[in-house]
GROMACS .gro file of C-alpha atoms in nm:
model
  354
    1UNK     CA    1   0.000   0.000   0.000
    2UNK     CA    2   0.271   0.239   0.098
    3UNK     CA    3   0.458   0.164  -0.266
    4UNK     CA    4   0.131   0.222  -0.445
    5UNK     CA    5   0.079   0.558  -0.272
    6UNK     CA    6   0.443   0.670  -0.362
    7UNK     CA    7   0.558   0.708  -0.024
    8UNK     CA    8   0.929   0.859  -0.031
    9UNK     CA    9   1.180   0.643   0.005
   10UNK     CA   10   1.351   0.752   0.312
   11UNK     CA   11   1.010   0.787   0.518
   12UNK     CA   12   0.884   0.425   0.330
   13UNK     CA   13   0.976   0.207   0.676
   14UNK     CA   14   0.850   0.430   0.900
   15UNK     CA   15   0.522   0.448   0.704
   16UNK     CA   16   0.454   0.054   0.683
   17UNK     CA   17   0.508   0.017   1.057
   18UNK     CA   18   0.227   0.328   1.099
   19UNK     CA   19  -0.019   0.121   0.872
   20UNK     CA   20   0.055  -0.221   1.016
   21UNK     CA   21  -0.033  -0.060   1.396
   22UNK     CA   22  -0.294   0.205   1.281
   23UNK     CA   23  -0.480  -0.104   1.095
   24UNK     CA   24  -0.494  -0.341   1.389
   25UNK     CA   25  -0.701  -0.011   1.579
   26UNK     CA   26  -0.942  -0.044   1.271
   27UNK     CA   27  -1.184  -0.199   1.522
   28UNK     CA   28  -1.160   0.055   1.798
   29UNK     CA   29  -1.221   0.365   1.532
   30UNK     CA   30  -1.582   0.207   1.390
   31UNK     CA   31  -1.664   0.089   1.754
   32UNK     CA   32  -1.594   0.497   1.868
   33UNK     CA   33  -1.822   0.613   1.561
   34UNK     CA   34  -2.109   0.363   1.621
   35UNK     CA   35  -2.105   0.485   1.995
   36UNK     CA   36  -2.031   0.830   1.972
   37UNK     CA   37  -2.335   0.836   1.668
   38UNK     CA   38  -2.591   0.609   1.981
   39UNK     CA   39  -2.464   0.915   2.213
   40UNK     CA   40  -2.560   1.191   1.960
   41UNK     CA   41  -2.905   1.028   1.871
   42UNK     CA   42  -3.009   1.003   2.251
   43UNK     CA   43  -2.960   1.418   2.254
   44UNK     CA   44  -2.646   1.400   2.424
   45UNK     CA   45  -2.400   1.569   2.272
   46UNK     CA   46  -2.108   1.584   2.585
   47UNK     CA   47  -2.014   1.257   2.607
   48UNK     CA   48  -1.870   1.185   2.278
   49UNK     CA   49  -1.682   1.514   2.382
   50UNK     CA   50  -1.516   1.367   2.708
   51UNK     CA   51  -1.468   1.053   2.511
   52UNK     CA   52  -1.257   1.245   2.243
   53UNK     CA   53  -1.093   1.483   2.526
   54UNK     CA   54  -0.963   1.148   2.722
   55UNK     CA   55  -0.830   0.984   2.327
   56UNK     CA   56  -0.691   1.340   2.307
   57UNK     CA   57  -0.479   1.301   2.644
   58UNK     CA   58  -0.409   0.973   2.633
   59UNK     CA   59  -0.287   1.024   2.239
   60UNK     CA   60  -0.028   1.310   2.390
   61UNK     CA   61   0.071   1.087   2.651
   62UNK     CA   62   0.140   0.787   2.472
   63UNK     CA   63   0.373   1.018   2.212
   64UNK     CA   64   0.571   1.190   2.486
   65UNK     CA   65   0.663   0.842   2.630
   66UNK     CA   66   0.666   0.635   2.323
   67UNK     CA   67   0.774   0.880   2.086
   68UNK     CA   68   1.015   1.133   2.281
   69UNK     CA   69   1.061   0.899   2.516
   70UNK     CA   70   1.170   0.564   2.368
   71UNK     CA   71   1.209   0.725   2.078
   72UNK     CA   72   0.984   0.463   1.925
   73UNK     CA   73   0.892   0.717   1.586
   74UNK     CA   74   0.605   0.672   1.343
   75UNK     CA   75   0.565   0.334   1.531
   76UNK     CA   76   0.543   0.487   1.878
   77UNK     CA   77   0.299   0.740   1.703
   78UNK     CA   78   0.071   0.471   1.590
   79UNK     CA   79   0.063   0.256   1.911
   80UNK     CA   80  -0.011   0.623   2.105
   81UNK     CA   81  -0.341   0.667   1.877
   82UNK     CA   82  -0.462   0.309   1.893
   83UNK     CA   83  -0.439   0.304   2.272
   84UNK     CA   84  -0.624   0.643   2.273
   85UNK     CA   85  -0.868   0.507   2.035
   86UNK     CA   86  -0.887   0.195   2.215
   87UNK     CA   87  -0.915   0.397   2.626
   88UNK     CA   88  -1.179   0.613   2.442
   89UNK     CA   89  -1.421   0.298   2.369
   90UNK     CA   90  -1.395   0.178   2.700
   91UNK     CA   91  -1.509   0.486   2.821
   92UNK     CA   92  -1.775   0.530   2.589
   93UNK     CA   93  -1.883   0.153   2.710
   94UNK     CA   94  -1.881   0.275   3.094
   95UNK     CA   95  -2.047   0.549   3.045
   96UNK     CA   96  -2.378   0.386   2.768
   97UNK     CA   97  -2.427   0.133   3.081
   98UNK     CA   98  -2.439   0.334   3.342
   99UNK     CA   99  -2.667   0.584   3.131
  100UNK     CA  100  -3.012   0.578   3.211
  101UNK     CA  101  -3.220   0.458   2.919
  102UNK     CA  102  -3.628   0.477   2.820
  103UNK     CA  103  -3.526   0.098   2.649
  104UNK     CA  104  -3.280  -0.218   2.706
  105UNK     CA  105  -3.090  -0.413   2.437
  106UNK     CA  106  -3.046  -0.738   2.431
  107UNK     CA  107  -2.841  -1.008   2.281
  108UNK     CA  108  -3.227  -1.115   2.088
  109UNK     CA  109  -3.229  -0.768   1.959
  110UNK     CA  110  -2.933  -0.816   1.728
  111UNK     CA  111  -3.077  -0.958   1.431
  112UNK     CA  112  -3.173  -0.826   1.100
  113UNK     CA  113  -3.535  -0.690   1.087
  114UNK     CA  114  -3.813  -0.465   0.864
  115UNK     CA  115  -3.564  -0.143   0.965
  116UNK     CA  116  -3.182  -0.261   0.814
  117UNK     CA  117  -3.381  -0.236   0.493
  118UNK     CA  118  -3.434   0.155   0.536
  119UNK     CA  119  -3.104   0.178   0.729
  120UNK     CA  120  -2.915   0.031   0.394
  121UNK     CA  121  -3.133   0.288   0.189
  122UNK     CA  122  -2.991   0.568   0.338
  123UNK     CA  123  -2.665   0.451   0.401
  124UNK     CA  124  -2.528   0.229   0.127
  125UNK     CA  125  -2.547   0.598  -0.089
  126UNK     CA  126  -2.327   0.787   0.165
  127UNK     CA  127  -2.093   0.472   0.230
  128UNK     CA  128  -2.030   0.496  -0.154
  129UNK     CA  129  -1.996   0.824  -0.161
  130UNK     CA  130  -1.750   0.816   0.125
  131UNK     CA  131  -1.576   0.509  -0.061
  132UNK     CA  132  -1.554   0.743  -0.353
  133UNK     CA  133  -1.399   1.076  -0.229
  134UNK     CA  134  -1.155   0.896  -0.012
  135UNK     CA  135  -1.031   0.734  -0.347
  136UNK     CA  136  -0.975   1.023  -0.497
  137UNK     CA  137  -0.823   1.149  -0.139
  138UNK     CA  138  -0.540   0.862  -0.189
  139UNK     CA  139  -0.504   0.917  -0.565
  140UNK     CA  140  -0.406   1.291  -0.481
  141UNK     CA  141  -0.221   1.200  -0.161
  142UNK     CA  142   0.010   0.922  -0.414
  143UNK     CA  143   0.044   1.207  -0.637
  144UNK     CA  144   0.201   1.474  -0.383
  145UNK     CA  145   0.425   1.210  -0.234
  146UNK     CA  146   0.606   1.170  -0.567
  147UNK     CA  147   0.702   1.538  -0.549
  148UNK     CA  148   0.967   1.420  -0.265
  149UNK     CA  149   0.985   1.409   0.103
  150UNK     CA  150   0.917   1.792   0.163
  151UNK     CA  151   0.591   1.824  -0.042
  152UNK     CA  152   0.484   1.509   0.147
  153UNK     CA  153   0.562   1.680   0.431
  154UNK     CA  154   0.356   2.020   0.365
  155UNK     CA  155   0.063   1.864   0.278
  156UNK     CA  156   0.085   1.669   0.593
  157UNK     CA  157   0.127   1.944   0.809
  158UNK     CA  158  -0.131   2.150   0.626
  159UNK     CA  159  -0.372   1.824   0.703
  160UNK     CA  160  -0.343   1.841   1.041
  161UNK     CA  161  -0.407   2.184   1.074
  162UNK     CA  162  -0.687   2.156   0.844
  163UNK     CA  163  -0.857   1.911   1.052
  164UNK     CA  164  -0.822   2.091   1.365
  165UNK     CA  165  -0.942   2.388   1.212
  166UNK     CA  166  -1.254   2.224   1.134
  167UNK     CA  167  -1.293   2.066   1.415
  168UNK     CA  168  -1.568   2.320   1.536
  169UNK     CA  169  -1.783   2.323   1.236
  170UNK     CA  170  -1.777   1.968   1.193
  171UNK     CA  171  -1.883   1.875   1.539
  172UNK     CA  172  -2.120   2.184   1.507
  173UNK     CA  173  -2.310   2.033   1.165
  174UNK     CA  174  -2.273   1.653   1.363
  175UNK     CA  175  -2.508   1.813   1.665
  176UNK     CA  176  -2.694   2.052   1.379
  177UNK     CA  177  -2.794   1.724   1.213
  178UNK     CA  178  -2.924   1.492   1.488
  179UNK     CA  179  -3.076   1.808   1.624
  180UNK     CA  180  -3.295   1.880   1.324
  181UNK     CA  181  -3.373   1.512   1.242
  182UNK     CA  182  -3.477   1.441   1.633
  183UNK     CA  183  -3.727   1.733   1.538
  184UNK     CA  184  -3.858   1.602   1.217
  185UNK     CA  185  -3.896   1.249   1.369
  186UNK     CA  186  -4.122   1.469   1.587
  187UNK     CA  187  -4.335   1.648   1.364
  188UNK     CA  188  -4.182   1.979   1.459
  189UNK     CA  189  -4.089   2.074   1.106
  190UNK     CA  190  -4.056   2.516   1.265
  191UNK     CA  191  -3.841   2.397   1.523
  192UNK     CA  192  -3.615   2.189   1.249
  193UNK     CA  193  -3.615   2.454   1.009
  194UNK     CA  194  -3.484   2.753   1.262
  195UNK     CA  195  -3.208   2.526   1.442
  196UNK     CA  196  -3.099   2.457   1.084
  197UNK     CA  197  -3.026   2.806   0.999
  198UNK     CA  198  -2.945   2.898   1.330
  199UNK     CA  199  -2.656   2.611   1.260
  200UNK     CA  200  -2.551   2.774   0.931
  201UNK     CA  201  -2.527   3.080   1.066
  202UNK     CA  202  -2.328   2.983   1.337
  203UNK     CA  203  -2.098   2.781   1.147
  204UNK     CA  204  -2.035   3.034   0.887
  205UNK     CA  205  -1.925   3.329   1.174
  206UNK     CA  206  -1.660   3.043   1.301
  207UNK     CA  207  -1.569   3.000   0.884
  208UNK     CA  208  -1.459   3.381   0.863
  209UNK     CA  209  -1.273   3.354   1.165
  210UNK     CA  210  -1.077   2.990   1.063
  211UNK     CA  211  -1.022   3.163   0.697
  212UNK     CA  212  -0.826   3.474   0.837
  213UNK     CA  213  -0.621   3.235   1.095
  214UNK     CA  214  -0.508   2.992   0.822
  215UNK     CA  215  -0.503   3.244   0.554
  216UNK     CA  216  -0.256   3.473   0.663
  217UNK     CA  217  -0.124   3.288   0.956
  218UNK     CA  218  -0.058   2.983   0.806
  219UNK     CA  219   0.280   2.988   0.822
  220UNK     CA  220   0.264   2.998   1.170
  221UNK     CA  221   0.079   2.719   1.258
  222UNK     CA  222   0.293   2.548   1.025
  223UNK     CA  223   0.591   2.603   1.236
  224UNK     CA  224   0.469   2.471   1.550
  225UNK     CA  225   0.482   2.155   1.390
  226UNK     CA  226   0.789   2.168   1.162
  227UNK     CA  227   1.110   2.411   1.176
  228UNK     CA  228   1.244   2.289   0.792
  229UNK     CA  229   1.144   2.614   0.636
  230UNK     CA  230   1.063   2.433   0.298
  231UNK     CA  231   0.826   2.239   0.428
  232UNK     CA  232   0.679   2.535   0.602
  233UNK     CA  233   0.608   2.648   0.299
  234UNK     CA  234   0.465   2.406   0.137
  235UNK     CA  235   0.213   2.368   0.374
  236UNK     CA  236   0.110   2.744   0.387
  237UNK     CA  237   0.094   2.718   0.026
  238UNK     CA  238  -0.153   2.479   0.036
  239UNK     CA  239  -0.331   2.627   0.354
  240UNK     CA  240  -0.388   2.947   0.173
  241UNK     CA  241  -0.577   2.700  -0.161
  242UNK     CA  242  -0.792   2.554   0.129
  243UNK     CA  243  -0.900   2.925   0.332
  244UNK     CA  244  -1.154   2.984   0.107
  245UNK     CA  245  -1.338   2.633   0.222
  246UNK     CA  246  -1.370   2.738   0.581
  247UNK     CA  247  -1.602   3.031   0.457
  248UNK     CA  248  -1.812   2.868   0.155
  249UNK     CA  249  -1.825   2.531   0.333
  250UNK     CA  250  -1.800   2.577   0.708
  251UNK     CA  251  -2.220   2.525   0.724
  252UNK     CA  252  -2.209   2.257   0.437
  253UNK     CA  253  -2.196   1.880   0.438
  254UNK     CA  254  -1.842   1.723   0.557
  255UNK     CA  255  -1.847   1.577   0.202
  256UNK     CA  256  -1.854   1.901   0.042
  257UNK     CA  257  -1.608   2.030   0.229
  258UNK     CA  258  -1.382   1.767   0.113
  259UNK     CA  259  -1.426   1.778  -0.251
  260UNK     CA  260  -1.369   2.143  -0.220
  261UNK     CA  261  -1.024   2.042  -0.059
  262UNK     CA  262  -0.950   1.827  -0.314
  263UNK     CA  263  -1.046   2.151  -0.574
  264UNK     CA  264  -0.722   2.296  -0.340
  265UNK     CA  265  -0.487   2.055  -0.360
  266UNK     CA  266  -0.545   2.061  -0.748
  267UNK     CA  267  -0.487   2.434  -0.770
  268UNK     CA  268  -0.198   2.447  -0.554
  269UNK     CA  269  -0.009   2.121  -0.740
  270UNK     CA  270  -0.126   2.233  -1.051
  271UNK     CA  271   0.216   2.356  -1.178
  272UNK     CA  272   0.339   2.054  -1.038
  273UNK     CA  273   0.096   1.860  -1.261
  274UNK     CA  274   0.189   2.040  -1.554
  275UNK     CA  275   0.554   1.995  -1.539
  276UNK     CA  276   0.461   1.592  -1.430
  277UNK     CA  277   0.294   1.608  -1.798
  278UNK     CA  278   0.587   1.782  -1.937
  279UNK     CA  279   0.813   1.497  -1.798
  280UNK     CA  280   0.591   1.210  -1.973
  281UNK     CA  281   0.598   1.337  -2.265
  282UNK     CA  282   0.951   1.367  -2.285
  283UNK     CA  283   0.997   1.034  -2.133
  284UNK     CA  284   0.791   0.875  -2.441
  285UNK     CA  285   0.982   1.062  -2.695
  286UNK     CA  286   1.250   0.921  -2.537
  287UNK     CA  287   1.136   0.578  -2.656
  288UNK     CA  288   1.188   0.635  -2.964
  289UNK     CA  289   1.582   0.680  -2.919
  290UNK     CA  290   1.689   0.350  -2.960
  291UNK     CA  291   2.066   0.262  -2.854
  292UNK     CA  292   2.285   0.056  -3.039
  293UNK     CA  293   2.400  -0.267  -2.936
  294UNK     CA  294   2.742  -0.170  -2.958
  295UNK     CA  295   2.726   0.147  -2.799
  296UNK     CA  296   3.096   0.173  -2.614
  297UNK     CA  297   2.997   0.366  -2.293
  298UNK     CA  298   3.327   0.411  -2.216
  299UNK     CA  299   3.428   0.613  -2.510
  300UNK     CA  300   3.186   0.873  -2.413
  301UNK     CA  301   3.294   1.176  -2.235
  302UNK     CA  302   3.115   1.318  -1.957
  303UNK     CA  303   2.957   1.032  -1.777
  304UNK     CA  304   2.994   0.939  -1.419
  305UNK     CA  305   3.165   0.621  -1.357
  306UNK     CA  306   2.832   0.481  -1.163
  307UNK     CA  307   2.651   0.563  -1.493
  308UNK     CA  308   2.916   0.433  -1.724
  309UNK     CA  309   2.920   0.101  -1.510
  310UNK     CA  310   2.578   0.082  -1.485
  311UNK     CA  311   2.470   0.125  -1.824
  312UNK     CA  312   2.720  -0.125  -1.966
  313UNK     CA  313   2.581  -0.380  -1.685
  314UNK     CA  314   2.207  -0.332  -1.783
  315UNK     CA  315   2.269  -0.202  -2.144
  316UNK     CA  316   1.932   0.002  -2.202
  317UNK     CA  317   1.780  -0.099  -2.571
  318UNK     CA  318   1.615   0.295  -2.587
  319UNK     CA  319   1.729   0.634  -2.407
  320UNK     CA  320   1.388   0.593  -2.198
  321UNK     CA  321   1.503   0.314  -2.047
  322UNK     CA  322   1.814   0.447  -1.959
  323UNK     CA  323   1.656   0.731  -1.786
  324UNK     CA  324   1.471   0.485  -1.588
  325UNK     CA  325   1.838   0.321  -1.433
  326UNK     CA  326   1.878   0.447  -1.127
  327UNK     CA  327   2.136   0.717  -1.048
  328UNK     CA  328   2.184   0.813  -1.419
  329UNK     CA  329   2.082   1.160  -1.447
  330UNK     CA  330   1.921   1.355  -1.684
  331UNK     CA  331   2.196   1.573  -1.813
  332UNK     CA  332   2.384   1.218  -1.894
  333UNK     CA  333   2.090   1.075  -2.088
  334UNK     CA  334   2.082   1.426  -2.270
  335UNK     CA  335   2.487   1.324  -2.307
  336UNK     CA  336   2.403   0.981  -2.501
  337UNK     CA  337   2.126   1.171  -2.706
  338UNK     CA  338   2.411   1.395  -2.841
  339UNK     CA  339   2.660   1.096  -2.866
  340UNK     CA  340   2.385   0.848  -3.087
  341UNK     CA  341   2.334   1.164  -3.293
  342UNK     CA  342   2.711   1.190  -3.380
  343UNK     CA  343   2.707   0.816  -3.432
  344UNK     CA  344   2.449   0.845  -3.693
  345UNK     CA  345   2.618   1.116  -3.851
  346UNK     CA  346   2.962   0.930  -3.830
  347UNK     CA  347   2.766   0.641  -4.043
  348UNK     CA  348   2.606   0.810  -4.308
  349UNK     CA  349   2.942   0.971  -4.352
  350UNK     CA  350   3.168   0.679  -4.353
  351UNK     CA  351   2.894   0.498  -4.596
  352UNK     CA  352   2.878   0.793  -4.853
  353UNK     CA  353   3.003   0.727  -5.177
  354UNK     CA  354   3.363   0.882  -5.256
   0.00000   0.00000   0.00000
């Protein structure tokens, strides 16, 4: 997975050990959500709130000893956030049994019955269309990580910020939504209607205040997690594409708000993209250069002796694949252009009728 999303090199260990730990808490995250979603449906809004500020202390915790500590890395990260996620189910387990409840479920409740029908109506659609922007998410993600370790770096910075910026306004459309629906389930379509724009109102004062935080102090939230100033900049570049989100978005749908981010990403890559296009099309002209069998590399000038070596070991049939040999550089393969030229020239000469 980590090869298929282009994961740099130097950060490609670190990143298997995050999704081999992360993926065993797979189980803790949907067991959070389905809780924390029973929590929000009963009216109560608080306890999913003390569940998250306990994964939140525990999280820190765990990284100061694992991470600082034992100096455990990405893996110390990961184990840190499963435990949290893991502490933060237990809690949310305590606290649903000791919660006094208008109904009891039992072990004959779970079964499949008239309402999974109307439950898989309404959900299979937003599954999908979760499935399908979070695709896209990892397409773009593979895509910035082949830009090298500091682009990777800026977006992941600017990620994290982004999230915790909208942490309000998500939570606040979460409580908006089980709000109005409690209401409609009731009949009381006024009451839905006003704490519905109530919500968006809400949500779009906290919008204007997120955009002029990450729009013009972007590079300072960037810091606190990063001091490599290219990487601070990467991710204020791509913090200033996302500001306008907070303001359009910050009442809208979560999914909205993250196909606008992916509109971001786009326009802040985009002369990334462009050059990325630039280099494929060179790299198929490329095949067309074909390189003769008896090409002597080491008659040709200019070459590093790790190319020369190397391209006499593999001997490349075109100049594309030569490109492709790792640790022969692109000046070099513009240096063999040049030298099949002259050969071709030095053949039509020497065959030329005196």
């Amino acid at each position: 997975i980590a090869v298929l999303m282009q994961a740099p090199e130097a950060a490609l260990g670190q990143t298997v050990n995050y999704v081999h730990i992360c993926g065993c808490g797979i189980f803790f995250i949907v067991a959070y959500n389905l809780l924390s979603a029973a929590f929000r449906g009963l009216g109560d809004s608080r306890s999913p709130l003390i569940f998250v500020l306990v994964a939140c202390i525990v999280n820190i915790v765990g990284d100061l000893v694992l991470v600082a500590g034992f100096g455990l890395d990405a893996a110390g990260a990961a184990l840190a956030t499963v435990l949290a996620q893991a502490v933060s189910v237990v809690c949310a387990l305590v606290m649903l049994r000791r919660k006094d409840l208008s109904f009891t479920v039992r072990r004959a409740d779970v079964r499949l019955n008239p309402q999974c029908r109307k439950f898989l109506s309404i959900g299979l659609p937003l599954a999908l269309q979760e499935f399908l922007t979070q695709f896209s998410f990892l397409a773009l993600c593979a895509f910035v990580n082949r830009l090298g370790l500091e682009a990777s770096s800026g977006y992941g910075v600017a990620c994290k910020i982004v999230n915790f910026a909208m942490l309000i306004p998500s939570a606040l459309m979460q409580s908006m939504a089980s709000f109005v629906a409690q209401n409609v389930g009731a009949g009381n379509q006024r009451r839905a209607k006003q704490s519905m724009y109530t919500g968006l109102g809400i949500g779009l004062v906290i919008g204007c205040a997120v955009f002029a935080l990450v729009f013009w102090k972007g590079d300072v939230l960037a810091g606190l997690f990063t001091k490599n100033a290219a990487v601070v900049a990467n991710a204020f570049a791509y913090l200033k594409g996302f500001a306008p989100e907070t303001i359009g978005l910050s009442a809208g749908d979560p999914l909205d708000r993250r196909v606008f981010r992916q509109i971001a990403i786009l326009a802040h890559y985009e002369g990334y993209m462009k050059r990325e296009e630039q280099a494929i099309a060179k790299l198929r002209a490329l095949e067309s250069w074909r390189i003769p069998e008896n090409m002597d590399y080491s008659a040709i000038t200019g070459l590093r002796n790790e190319s020369r070596m190397k391209l006499s070991k593999i001997r490349p049939s075109t100049l594309a694949q030569a490109g492709r040999i790792d640790g022969v550089t692109p000046p070099e393969i513009a240096l063999l252009q040049v030298y099949i030229v002259r050969m071709k020239h030095d053949a039509k000469k020497s065959q030329a009728p005196e």
